[in-house]
Tab-separated table of C-alpha atoms and ligand atoms in Angstrom:
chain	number	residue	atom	x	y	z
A	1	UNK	CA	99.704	81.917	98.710
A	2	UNK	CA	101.978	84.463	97.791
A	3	UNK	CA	101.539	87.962	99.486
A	4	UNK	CA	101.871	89.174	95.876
A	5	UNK	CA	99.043	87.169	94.722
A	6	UNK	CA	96.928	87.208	98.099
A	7	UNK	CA	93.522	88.865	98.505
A	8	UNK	CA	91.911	89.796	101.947
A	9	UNK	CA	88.358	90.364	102.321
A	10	UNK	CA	88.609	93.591	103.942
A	11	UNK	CA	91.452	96.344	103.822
A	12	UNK	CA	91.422	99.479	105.808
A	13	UNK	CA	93.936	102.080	104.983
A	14	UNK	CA	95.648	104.977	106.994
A	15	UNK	CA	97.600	107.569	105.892
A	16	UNK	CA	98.059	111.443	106.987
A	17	UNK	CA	97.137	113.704	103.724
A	18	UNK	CA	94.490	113.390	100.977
A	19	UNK	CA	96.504	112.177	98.375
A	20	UNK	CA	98.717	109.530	100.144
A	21	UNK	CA	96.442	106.902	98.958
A	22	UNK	CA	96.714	107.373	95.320
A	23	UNK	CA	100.688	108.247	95.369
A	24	UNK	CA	101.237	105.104	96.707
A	25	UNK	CA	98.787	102.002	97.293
A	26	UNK	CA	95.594	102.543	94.606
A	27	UNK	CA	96.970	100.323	92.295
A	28	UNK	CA	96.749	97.222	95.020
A	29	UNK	CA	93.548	98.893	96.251
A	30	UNK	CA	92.038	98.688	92.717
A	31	UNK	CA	93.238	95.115	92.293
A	32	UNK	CA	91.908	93.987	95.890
A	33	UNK	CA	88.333	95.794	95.316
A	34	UNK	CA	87.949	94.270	91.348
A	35	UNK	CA	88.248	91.025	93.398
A	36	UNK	CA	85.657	91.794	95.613
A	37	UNK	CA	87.545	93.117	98.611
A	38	UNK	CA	85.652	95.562	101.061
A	39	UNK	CA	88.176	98.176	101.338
A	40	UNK	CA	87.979	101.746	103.613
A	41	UNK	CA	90.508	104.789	104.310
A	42	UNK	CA	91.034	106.883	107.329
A	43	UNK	CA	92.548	110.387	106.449
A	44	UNK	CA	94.666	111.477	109.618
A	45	UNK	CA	94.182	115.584	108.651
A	46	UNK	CA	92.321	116.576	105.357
A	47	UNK	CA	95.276	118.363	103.878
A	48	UNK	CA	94.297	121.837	104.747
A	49	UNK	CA	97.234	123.614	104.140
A	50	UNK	CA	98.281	122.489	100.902
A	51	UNK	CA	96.376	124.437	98.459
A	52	UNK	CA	98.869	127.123	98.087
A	53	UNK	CA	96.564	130.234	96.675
A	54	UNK	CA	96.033	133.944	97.405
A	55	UNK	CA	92.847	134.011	99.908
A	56	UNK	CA	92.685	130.499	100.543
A	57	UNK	CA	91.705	129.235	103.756
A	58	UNK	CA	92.672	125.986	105.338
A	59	UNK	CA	88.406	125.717	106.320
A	60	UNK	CA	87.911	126.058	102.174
A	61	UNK	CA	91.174	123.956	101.190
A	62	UNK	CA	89.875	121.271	103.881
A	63	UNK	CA	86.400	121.010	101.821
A	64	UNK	CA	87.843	120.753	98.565
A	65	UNK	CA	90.334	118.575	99.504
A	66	UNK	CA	87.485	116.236	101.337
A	67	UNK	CA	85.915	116.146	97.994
A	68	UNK	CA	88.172	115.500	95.667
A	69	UNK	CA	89.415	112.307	98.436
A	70	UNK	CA	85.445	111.108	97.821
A	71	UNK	CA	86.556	111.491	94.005
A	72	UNK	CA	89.624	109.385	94.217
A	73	UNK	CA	88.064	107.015	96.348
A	74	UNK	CA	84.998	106.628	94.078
A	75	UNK	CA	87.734	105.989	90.864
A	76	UNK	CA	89.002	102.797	92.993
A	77	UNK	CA	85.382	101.538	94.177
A	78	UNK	CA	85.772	102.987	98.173
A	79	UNK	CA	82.906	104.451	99.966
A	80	UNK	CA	84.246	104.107	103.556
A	81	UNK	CA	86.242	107.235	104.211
A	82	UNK	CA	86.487	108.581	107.577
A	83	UNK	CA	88.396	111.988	107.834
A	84	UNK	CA	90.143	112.005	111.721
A	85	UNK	CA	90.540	116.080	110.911
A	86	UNK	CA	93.484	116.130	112.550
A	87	UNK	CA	96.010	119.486	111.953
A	88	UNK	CA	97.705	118.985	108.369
A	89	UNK	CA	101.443	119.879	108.721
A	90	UNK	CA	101.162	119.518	112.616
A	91	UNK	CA	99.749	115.791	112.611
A	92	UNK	CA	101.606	114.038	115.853
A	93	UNK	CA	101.217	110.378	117.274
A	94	UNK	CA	99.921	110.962	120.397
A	95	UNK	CA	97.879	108.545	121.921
A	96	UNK	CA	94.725	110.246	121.913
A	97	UNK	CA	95.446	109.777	117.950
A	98	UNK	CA	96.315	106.258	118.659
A	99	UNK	CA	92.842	105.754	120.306
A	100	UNK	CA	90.880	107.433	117.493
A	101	UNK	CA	92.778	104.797	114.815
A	102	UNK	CA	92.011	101.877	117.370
A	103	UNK	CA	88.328	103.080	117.118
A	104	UNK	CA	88.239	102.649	113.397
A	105	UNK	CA	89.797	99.937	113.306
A	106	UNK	CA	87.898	98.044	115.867
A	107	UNK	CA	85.191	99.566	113.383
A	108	UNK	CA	85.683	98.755	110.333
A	109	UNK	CA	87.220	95.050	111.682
A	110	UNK	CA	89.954	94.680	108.475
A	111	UNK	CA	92.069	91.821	107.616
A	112	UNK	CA	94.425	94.043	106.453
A	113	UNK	CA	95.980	97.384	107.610
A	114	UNK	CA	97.557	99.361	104.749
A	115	UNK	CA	99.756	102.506	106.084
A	116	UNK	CA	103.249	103.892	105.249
A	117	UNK	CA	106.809	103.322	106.769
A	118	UNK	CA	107.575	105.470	109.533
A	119	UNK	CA	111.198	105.192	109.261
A	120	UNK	CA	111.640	106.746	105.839
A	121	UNK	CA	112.924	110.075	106.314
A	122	UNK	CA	115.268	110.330	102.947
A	123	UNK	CA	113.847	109.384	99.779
A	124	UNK	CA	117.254	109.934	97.175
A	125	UNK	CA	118.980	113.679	97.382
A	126	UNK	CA	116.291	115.503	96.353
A	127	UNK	CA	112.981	114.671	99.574
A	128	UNK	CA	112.875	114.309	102.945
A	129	UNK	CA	109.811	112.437	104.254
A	130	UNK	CA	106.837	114.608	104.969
A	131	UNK	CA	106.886	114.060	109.161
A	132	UNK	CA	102.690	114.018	108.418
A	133	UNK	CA	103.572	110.779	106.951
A	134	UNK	CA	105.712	109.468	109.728
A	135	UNK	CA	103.572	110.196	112.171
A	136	UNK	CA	100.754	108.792	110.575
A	137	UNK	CA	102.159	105.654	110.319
A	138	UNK	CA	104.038	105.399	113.407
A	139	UNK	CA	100.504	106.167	115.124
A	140	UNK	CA	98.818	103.389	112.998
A	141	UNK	CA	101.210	101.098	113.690
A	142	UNK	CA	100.685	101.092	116.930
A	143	UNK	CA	97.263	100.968	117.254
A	144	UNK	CA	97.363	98.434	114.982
A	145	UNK	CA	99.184	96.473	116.989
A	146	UNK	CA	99.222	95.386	120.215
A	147	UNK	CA	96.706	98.159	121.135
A	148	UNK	CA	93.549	97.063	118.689
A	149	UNK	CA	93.344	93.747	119.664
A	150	UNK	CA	93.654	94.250	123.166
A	151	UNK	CA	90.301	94.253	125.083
A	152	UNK	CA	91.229	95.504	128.536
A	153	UNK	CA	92.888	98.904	126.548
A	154	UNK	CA	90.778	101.487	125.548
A	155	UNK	CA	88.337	99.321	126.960
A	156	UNK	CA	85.863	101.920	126.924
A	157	UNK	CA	84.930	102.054	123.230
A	158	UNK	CA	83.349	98.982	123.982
A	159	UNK	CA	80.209	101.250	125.129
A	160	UNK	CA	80.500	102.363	121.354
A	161	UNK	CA	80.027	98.879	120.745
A	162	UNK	CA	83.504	98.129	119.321
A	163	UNK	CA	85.655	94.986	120.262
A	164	UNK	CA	88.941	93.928	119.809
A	165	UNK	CA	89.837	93.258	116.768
A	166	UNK	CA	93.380	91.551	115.904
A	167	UNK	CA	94.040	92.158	111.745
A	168	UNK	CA	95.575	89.741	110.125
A	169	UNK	CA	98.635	91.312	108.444
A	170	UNK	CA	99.921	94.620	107.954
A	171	UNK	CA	101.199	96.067	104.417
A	172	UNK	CA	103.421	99.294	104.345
A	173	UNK	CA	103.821	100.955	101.156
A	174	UNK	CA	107.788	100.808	101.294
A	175	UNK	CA	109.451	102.811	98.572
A	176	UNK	CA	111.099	99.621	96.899
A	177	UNK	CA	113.168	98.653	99.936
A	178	UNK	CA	110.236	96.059	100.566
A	179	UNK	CA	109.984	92.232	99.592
A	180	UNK	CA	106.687	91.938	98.016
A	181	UNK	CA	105.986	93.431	94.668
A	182	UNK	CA	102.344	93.298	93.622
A	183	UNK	CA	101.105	93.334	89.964
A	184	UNK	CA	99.077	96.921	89.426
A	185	UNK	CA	99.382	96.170	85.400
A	186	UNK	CA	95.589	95.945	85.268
A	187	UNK	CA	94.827	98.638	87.588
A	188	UNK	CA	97.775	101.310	87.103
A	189	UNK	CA	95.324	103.570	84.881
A	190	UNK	CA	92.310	103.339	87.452
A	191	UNK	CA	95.522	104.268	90.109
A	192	UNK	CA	96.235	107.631	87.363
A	193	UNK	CA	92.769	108.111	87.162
A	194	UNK	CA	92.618	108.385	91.154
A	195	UNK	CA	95.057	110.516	91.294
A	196	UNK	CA	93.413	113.110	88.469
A	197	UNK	CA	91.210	113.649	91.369
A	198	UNK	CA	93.630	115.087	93.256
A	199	UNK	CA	93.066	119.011	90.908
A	200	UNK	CA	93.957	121.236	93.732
A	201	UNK	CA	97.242	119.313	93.689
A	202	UNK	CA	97.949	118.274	89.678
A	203	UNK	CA	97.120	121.809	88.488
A	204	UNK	CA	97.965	121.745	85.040
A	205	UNK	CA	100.073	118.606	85.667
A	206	UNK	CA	99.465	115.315	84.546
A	207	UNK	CA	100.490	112.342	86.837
A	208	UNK	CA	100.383	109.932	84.194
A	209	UNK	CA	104.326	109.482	83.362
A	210	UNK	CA	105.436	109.591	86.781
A	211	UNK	CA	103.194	106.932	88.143
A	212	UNK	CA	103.830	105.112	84.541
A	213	UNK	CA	107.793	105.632	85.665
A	214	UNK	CA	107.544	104.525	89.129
A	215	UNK	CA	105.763	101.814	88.754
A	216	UNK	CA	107.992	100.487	86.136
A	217	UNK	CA	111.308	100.763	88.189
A	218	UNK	CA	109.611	98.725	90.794
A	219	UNK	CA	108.585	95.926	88.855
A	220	UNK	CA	112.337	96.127	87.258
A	221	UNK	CA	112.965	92.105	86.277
A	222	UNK	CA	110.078	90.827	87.708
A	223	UNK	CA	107.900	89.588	85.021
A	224	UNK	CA	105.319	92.516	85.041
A	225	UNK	CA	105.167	95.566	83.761
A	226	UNK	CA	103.748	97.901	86.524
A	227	UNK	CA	104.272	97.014	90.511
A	228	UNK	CA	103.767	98.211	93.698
A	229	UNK	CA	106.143	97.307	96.842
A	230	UNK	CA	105.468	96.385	99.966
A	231	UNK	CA	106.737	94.996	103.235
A	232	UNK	CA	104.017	92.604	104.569
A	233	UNK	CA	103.896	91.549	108.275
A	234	UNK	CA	101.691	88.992	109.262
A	235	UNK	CA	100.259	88.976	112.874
A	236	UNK	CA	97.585	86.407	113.031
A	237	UNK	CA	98.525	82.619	111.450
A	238	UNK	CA	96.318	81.172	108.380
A	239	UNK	CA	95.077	79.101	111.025
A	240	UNK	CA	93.652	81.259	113.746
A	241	UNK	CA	92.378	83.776	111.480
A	242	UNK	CA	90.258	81.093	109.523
A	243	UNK	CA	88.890	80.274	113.171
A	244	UNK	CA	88.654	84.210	114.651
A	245	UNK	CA	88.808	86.635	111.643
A	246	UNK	CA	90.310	89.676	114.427
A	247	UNK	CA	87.912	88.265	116.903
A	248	UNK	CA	89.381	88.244	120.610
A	249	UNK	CA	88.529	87.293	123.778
A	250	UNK	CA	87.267	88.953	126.521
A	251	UNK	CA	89.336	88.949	130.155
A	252	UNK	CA	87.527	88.992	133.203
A	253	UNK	CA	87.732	92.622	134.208
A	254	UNK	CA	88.988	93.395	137.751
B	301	ZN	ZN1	101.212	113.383	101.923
């Protein structure tokens, strides 16, 4: 099957700020959960210091933010959000944040890992890439792989009860310079609808055209009206997943 026309059972998504989610993926999301997907997020830092406004604290921003996330999430049909709480503006891949995305993911146990590019750093002449975002997916890259599906590292959240767990591909939301496109046509209003959420950040702006604009370019001669891209890497054959779904193996330790 196509990647553009593939469902997994279970996608878990990573990405540094509140709002990454809906800028970029909640079209796919929507599509995946319609279909019966189970589908969670992990918010690296709760955005705390973007709500720029006279008295405004990043403890207060971090709430609302938190809540309007729930919001967003709801609009798509997610539940599962875990917030890491990690500095906004300051996030870093170290590996202690390695380990904490190795917990979730050994967690949550996804078929899919849905995070951002971390070698965008120029988007046109006009944006550099937040490094929040970089790091975020740099850091969820790696725990994605080797490190999650590797029993004998962080070997210790084991006592939590969580294995390895291998996913079975990886999608990056990739600004157009990916190969697979996937049809959001059905879902781009529940994607602007997510994204309404977002207040503290739309103010008195609506998202609608711009998402309506984006979305358009990247399904450009493609035989749909509204697409998000993707580059899809695929880490576990049709195969062995059918026989493992992420399960792995335990080494002898010693
Ligand atoms: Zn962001």
């Amino acid at each position: 099957m196509p990647h553009s026309l593939y469902v997994p059972e279970s996608a878990l998504v990573i990405v540094a700020h509140p709002d990454d989610i809906e800028f970029s993926c909640a079209g796919t999301l929507a599509r995946w959960v319609k279909a019966g997907a189970r589908v969670g997020y992990v918010l690296c830092t709760s955005g705390e210091v973007g709500i720029a406004e006279p008295g405004m604290t990043r403890q207060r921003a971090a709430e609302i933010r938190e809540a309007e996330s729930r919001e967003a999430a709801a609009v798509v049909g997610v539940a599962d959000i875990a917030f890491l709480r990690e500095p906004d503006g300051l996030l870093v891949a170290t590996l202690e944040l390695r380990k904490r995305l190795v917990r979730e993911i050994r967690r949550f146990r996804p078929e899919v890992v849905v995070t951002g590019d971390p070698t965008i750093v120029w988007a046109g002449e006009d944006y550099i890439n937040h490094p929040d975002h970089r790091a975020a997916a740099t850091a969820a890259l790696d725990a994605t792989f080797p490190a999650a599906g590797q029993p004998n590292l962080f070997e210790e959240l084991e006592e939590e009860g969580l294995k390895a767990h291998k996913p079975r591909k990886v999608y990056v939301t990739a600004w157009e310079r990916g190969e697979v496109f996937v049809n959001i046509s059905e879902t781009i209003e529940v994607k602007i609808d997510a994204l309404r959420a977002h207040k503290s950040q739309m103010r008195d702006w609506d998202p609608g055209d711009m998402i309506r604009t984006w979305a358009g370019e990247a399904a450009k001669g493609k035989e749909m009206a509204y697409a998000e891209n993707f580059r899809v890497v695929t880490l576990v054959d049709d195969a062995t997943w059918e026989k493992t779904k992420g399960r792995v193996e335990s080494l002898p330790h010693g």
